[in-house]
Short mmCIF file of C-alpha atoms in Angstrom, two decimals:
data_model
loop_
_atom_site.label_atom_id
_atom_site.label_comp_id
_atom_site.label_asym_id
_atom_site.label_seq_id
_atom_site.Cartn_x
_atom_site.Cartn_y
_atom_site.Cartn_z
CA MET N 1 157.84 61.04 -56.75
CA THR N 2 157.23 60.84 -53.03
CA PRO N 3 153.56 60.85 -52.01
CA THR N 4 152.64 63.60 -49.66
CA ALA N 5 150.57 63.04 -46.54
CA ALA N 6 146.93 63.91 -46.69
CA ALA N 7 146.23 67.14 -44.88
CA SER N 8 143.75 66.88 -41.86
CA PRO N 9 140.51 68.79 -42.26
CA THR N 10 140.59 72.16 -40.50
CA PRO N 11 137.45 72.92 -38.45
CA SER N 12 135.45 75.61 -40.00
CA ILE N 13 134.31 78.72 -38.32
CA GLU N 14 130.65 77.63 -38.70
CA MET N 15 131.11 74.64 -36.37
CA PHE N 16 132.49 76.78 -33.57
CA GLY N 17 129.76 79.36 -34.10
CA THR N 18 126.86 76.84 -33.97
CA PHE N 19 127.94 75.06 -30.75
CA PRO N 20 127.79 78.06 -28.41
CA LEU N 21 124.40 79.07 -29.78
CA ALA N 22 122.90 75.61 -29.11
CA LEU N 23 124.37 75.64 -25.60
CA VAL N 24 122.84 79.02 -24.88
CA LEU N 25 119.45 77.83 -26.09
CA LEU N 26 119.68 74.67 -23.95
CA LEU N 27 120.59 76.65 -20.88
CA GLY N 28 117.69 79.02 -21.54
CA VAL N 29 115.23 76.17 -21.80
CA VAL N 30 116.52 74.62 -18.56
CA LEU N 31 116.31 77.98 -16.81
CA ILE N 32 112.74 78.45 -17.98
CA ILE N 33 111.81 74.99 -16.72
CA LEU N 34 113.41 75.68 -13.34
CA ILE N 35 111.65 79.01 -13.00
CA THR N 36 108.32 77.46 -13.95
CA ALA N 37 108.79 74.62 -11.48
CA TRP N 38 109.77 77.07 -8.72
CA ILE N 39 106.69 79.17 -9.38
CA LEU N 40 104.47 76.09 -9.26
CA LEU N 41 106.05 74.89 -6.03
CA PHE N 42 105.67 78.32 -4.43
CA ALA N 43 102.06 78.59 -5.51
CA LEU N 44 101.19 75.11 -4.26
CA GLY N 45 103.21 75.47 -1.06
CA GLY N 46 101.43 78.68 0.03
CA ARG N 47 97.98 77.10 -0.27
CA LYS N 48 96.75 74.62 2.36
CA PRO N 49 93.92 72.18 1.87
CA LYS N 50 90.64 73.40 3.21
CA SER N 51 90.28 70.25 5.26
CA SER N 52 93.43 71.03 7.27
CA GLN N 53 92.40 74.57 8.29
CA GLN N 54 91.40 74.77 11.97
CA PRO N 55 88.85 77.37 13.05
CA THR N 56 90.34 80.15 15.12
CA PRO N 57 88.74 81.29 18.39
CA ASP N 58 87.83 84.60 16.79
CA GLN N 59 85.76 82.92 14.13
CA ALA N 60 82.10 82.57 15.09
CA GLN N 61 80.97 78.98 15.43
CA PRO N 62 77.57 78.21 14.03
CA ASP N 63 74.98 77.25 16.65
CA LEU N 64 73.87 73.78 15.65
CA SER N 65 71.79 73.15 18.80
CA PRO N 66 68.06 72.71 18.25
CA PRO N 67 65.87 75.70 19.06
CA PRO N 68 64.51 75.70 22.66
CA THR N 69 61.02 74.51 23.17
CA GLN N 70 58.46 75.90 25.57
CA GLU N 71 59.03 72.97 27.92
CA ASN N 72 62.71 73.70 28.69
CA ILE N 73 62.50 77.51 28.92
CA TYR N 74 62.75 78.69 32.55
CA THR N 75 60.79 81.84 33.30
CA PRO N 76 61.45 83.21 36.83
CA THR N 77 58.40 84.15 38.81
CA PRO N 78 58.42 87.90 39.60
CA LYS N 79 58.90 88.65 43.30
CA THR N 80 56.37 90.75 45.10
CA ASP N 81 56.76 92.67 48.34
CA THR N 82 53.24 91.97 49.48
CA VAL N 83 52.88 90.18 52.79
CA PRO N 84 50.20 87.52 52.91
CA GLN N 85 47.39 88.54 55.17
CA GLN N 86 46.69 86.26 58.06
CA THR N 87 43.06 85.49 58.48
CA ALA N 88 41.66 84.82 61.90
CA PRO N 89 40.24 81.33 62.39
CA THR N 90 36.51 81.00 62.07
CA GLY N 91 34.65 81.65 65.26
CA SER N 92 37.52 83.45 67.01
CA SER N 93 37.02 86.92 68.41
CA PRO N 94 39.56 89.73 68.03
CA PRO N 95 41.98 90.13 70.94
CA ALA N 96 40.55 92.32 73.64
CA THR N 97 42.47 95.47 74.44
CA GLU N 98 42.88 96.55 78.01
CA PRO N 99 40.85 99.68 78.72
CA LYS N 100 42.95 102.68 79.61
CA PRO N 101 42.00 104.47 82.82
CA THR N 102 40.25 107.74 82.21
CA ILE N 103 41.71 110.65 84.16
CA ASP N 104 39.69 113.76 84.81
CA PHE N 105 41.14 117.23 84.44
CA GLY N 106 43.01 118.30 87.54
CA LEU N 107 45.80 116.92 89.72
CA HIS N 108 46.37 113.23 90.31
CA PHE N 109 48.69 110.77 91.99
CA ILE N 110 49.00 107.44 90.16
CA LEU N 111 50.12 104.59 92.42
CA ALA N 112 52.36 101.74 91.29
CA ASP N 113 49.36 99.41 90.99
CA GLY N 114 47.61 101.91 88.68
CA ASN N 115 45.13 103.33 91.19
CA ASP N 116 44.31 106.98 90.69
CA LEU N 117 44.28 109.31 93.68
CA THR N 118 42.59 112.56 92.73
CA ILE N 119 43.79 115.64 94.60
CA PRO N 120 40.49 117.35 95.48
CA LYS N 121 41.83 120.79 96.41
CA LEU N 122 44.86 122.87 97.23
CA PRO N 123 46.37 123.07 99.68
CA ALA N 124 46.16 119.34 100.34
CA THR N 125 47.80 117.32 103.10
CA ILE N 126 49.32 113.90 102.48
CA GLY N 127 49.79 111.39 105.27
CA ARG N 128 48.59 108.33 107.14
CA ALA N 129 46.19 110.08 109.47
CA ALA N 130 42.48 109.86 108.81
CA GLY N 131 42.03 113.61 108.37
CA CYS N 132 44.52 113.94 105.50
CA ASP N 133 43.24 114.98 102.08
CA ILE N 134 45.29 112.19 100.49
CA ARG N 135 45.64 109.22 102.83
CA LEU N 136 48.42 106.70 102.26
CA ASP N 137 48.11 103.75 104.64
CA ASP N 138 51.72 102.60 104.89
CA ASP N 139 54.05 102.25 107.87
CA SER N 140 56.71 104.40 106.16
CA ILE N 141 54.28 107.33 105.90
CA SER N 142 54.00 109.85 108.75
CA ASN N 143 50.65 111.03 110.00
CA GLN N 144 51.23 114.47 108.50
CA HIS N 145 53.84 113.65 105.88
CA ALA N 146 53.71 116.40 103.22
CA ARG N 147 51.60 119.20 101.84
CA MET N 148 50.82 120.30 98.26
CA ASP N 149 50.00 123.90 97.43
CA TYR N 150 50.01 126.46 94.65
CA ASP N 151 52.75 129.08 94.94
CA HIS N 152 51.54 132.32 93.36
CA GLN N 153 55.03 133.82 93.28
CA LEU N 154 56.50 130.80 91.48
CA GLU N 155 53.24 130.23 89.59
CA SER N 156 53.76 126.51 90.14
CA ILE N 157 52.48 123.63 92.23
CA THR N 158 54.83 122.73 95.06
CA ILE N 159 55.33 119.81 97.41
CA GLU N 160 56.67 120.46 100.93
CA ASP N 161 57.81 117.89 103.46
CA LEU N 162 56.30 118.46 106.94
CA GLY N 163 59.20 117.00 108.93
CA SER N 164 58.29 113.38 108.20
CA SER N 165 60.31 110.49 109.60
CA ASN N 166 61.29 108.98 106.23
CA GLY N 167 61.36 112.12 104.10
CA THR N 168 60.04 113.10 100.67
CA GLN N 169 61.81 112.71 97.32
CA VAL N 170 61.14 114.12 93.86
CA ASN N 171 62.59 112.08 90.98
CA GLY N 172 64.86 110.25 93.41
CA ARG N 173 66.25 113.36 95.15
CA PRO N 174 65.35 114.20 98.77
CA THR N 175 63.65 117.55 99.07
CA ARG N 176 62.16 119.86 101.68
CA LYS N 177 60.17 121.89 99.16
CA ASN N 178 60.16 121.51 95.42
CA ILE N 179 58.18 122.48 92.33
CA LEU N 180 56.18 119.64 90.78
CA HIS N 181 55.95 119.08 87.05
CA HIS N 182 53.79 116.77 85.05
CA ASP N 183 54.99 113.14 85.19
CA ASP N 184 57.32 113.68 88.17
CA GLN N 185 58.00 110.70 90.42
CA VAL N 186 57.26 111.62 94.07
CA THR N 187 58.24 109.27 96.92
CA PHE N 188 56.69 109.52 100.38
CA GLY N 189 58.63 107.19 102.67
CA SER N 190 58.66 103.99 100.58
CA VAL N 191 55.56 104.77 98.50
CA THR N 192 56.23 106.20 95.02
CA VAL N 193 53.50 107.91 92.99
CA THR N 194 53.43 109.62 89.60
CA PHE N 195 52.20 113.21 89.59
CA LEU N 196 49.92 114.14 86.70
CA ASP N 197 48.80 117.66 85.89
CA THR N 198 45.95 117.19 83.41
CA GLY N 199 44.69 120.77 83.31
CA PHE N 200 44.77 122.35 86.75
CA LEU N 201 43.35 125.87 86.96
CA PRO N 202 45.15 127.77 89.72
CA PRO N 203 42.95 129.67 92.16
CA ILE N 204 42.73 133.43 91.90
CA ALA N 205 44.99 135.06 94.45
#
């Protein structure tokens, strides 16, 4: 009788069913580990150490300087508009003021040197001659140079040249006859006077 060869064992269905299940479990465990590691890395990567954080310009910096003392605080002195009064030195007298010439009411001629020639009446003659009411002793003045009078029609005081050699001017303009007003400049020859009317009362016509 010829011996027959031993038949090889046939893999059972249980072996093939167990292997895929173990592989699935292994892959699941590895996947869980990878996910856990990724979560840990993400969590640790998003957080920086407190020591490495730099303060931003918007963040308020604490003032660590010591509080100021009374010695290093500058307080400006308030300005005043008052002007210091100057005191006169001891023993000095106040400056003397020049006395102003007193002028009576009426008509006057004020010479360049300040002398006052009062016109005593109207009409009044002006000239170099001794009989003139107002005598001006100057070579440019004629003996009977001019005459002042009150014109009732014009109701004004007038000055009239009497044909003098060097003429008569009122406020720089030559004239034969002109009305005089207060503070007019009248020139007889080369002599200029200031006419002042300080309250003349015209005579009754």
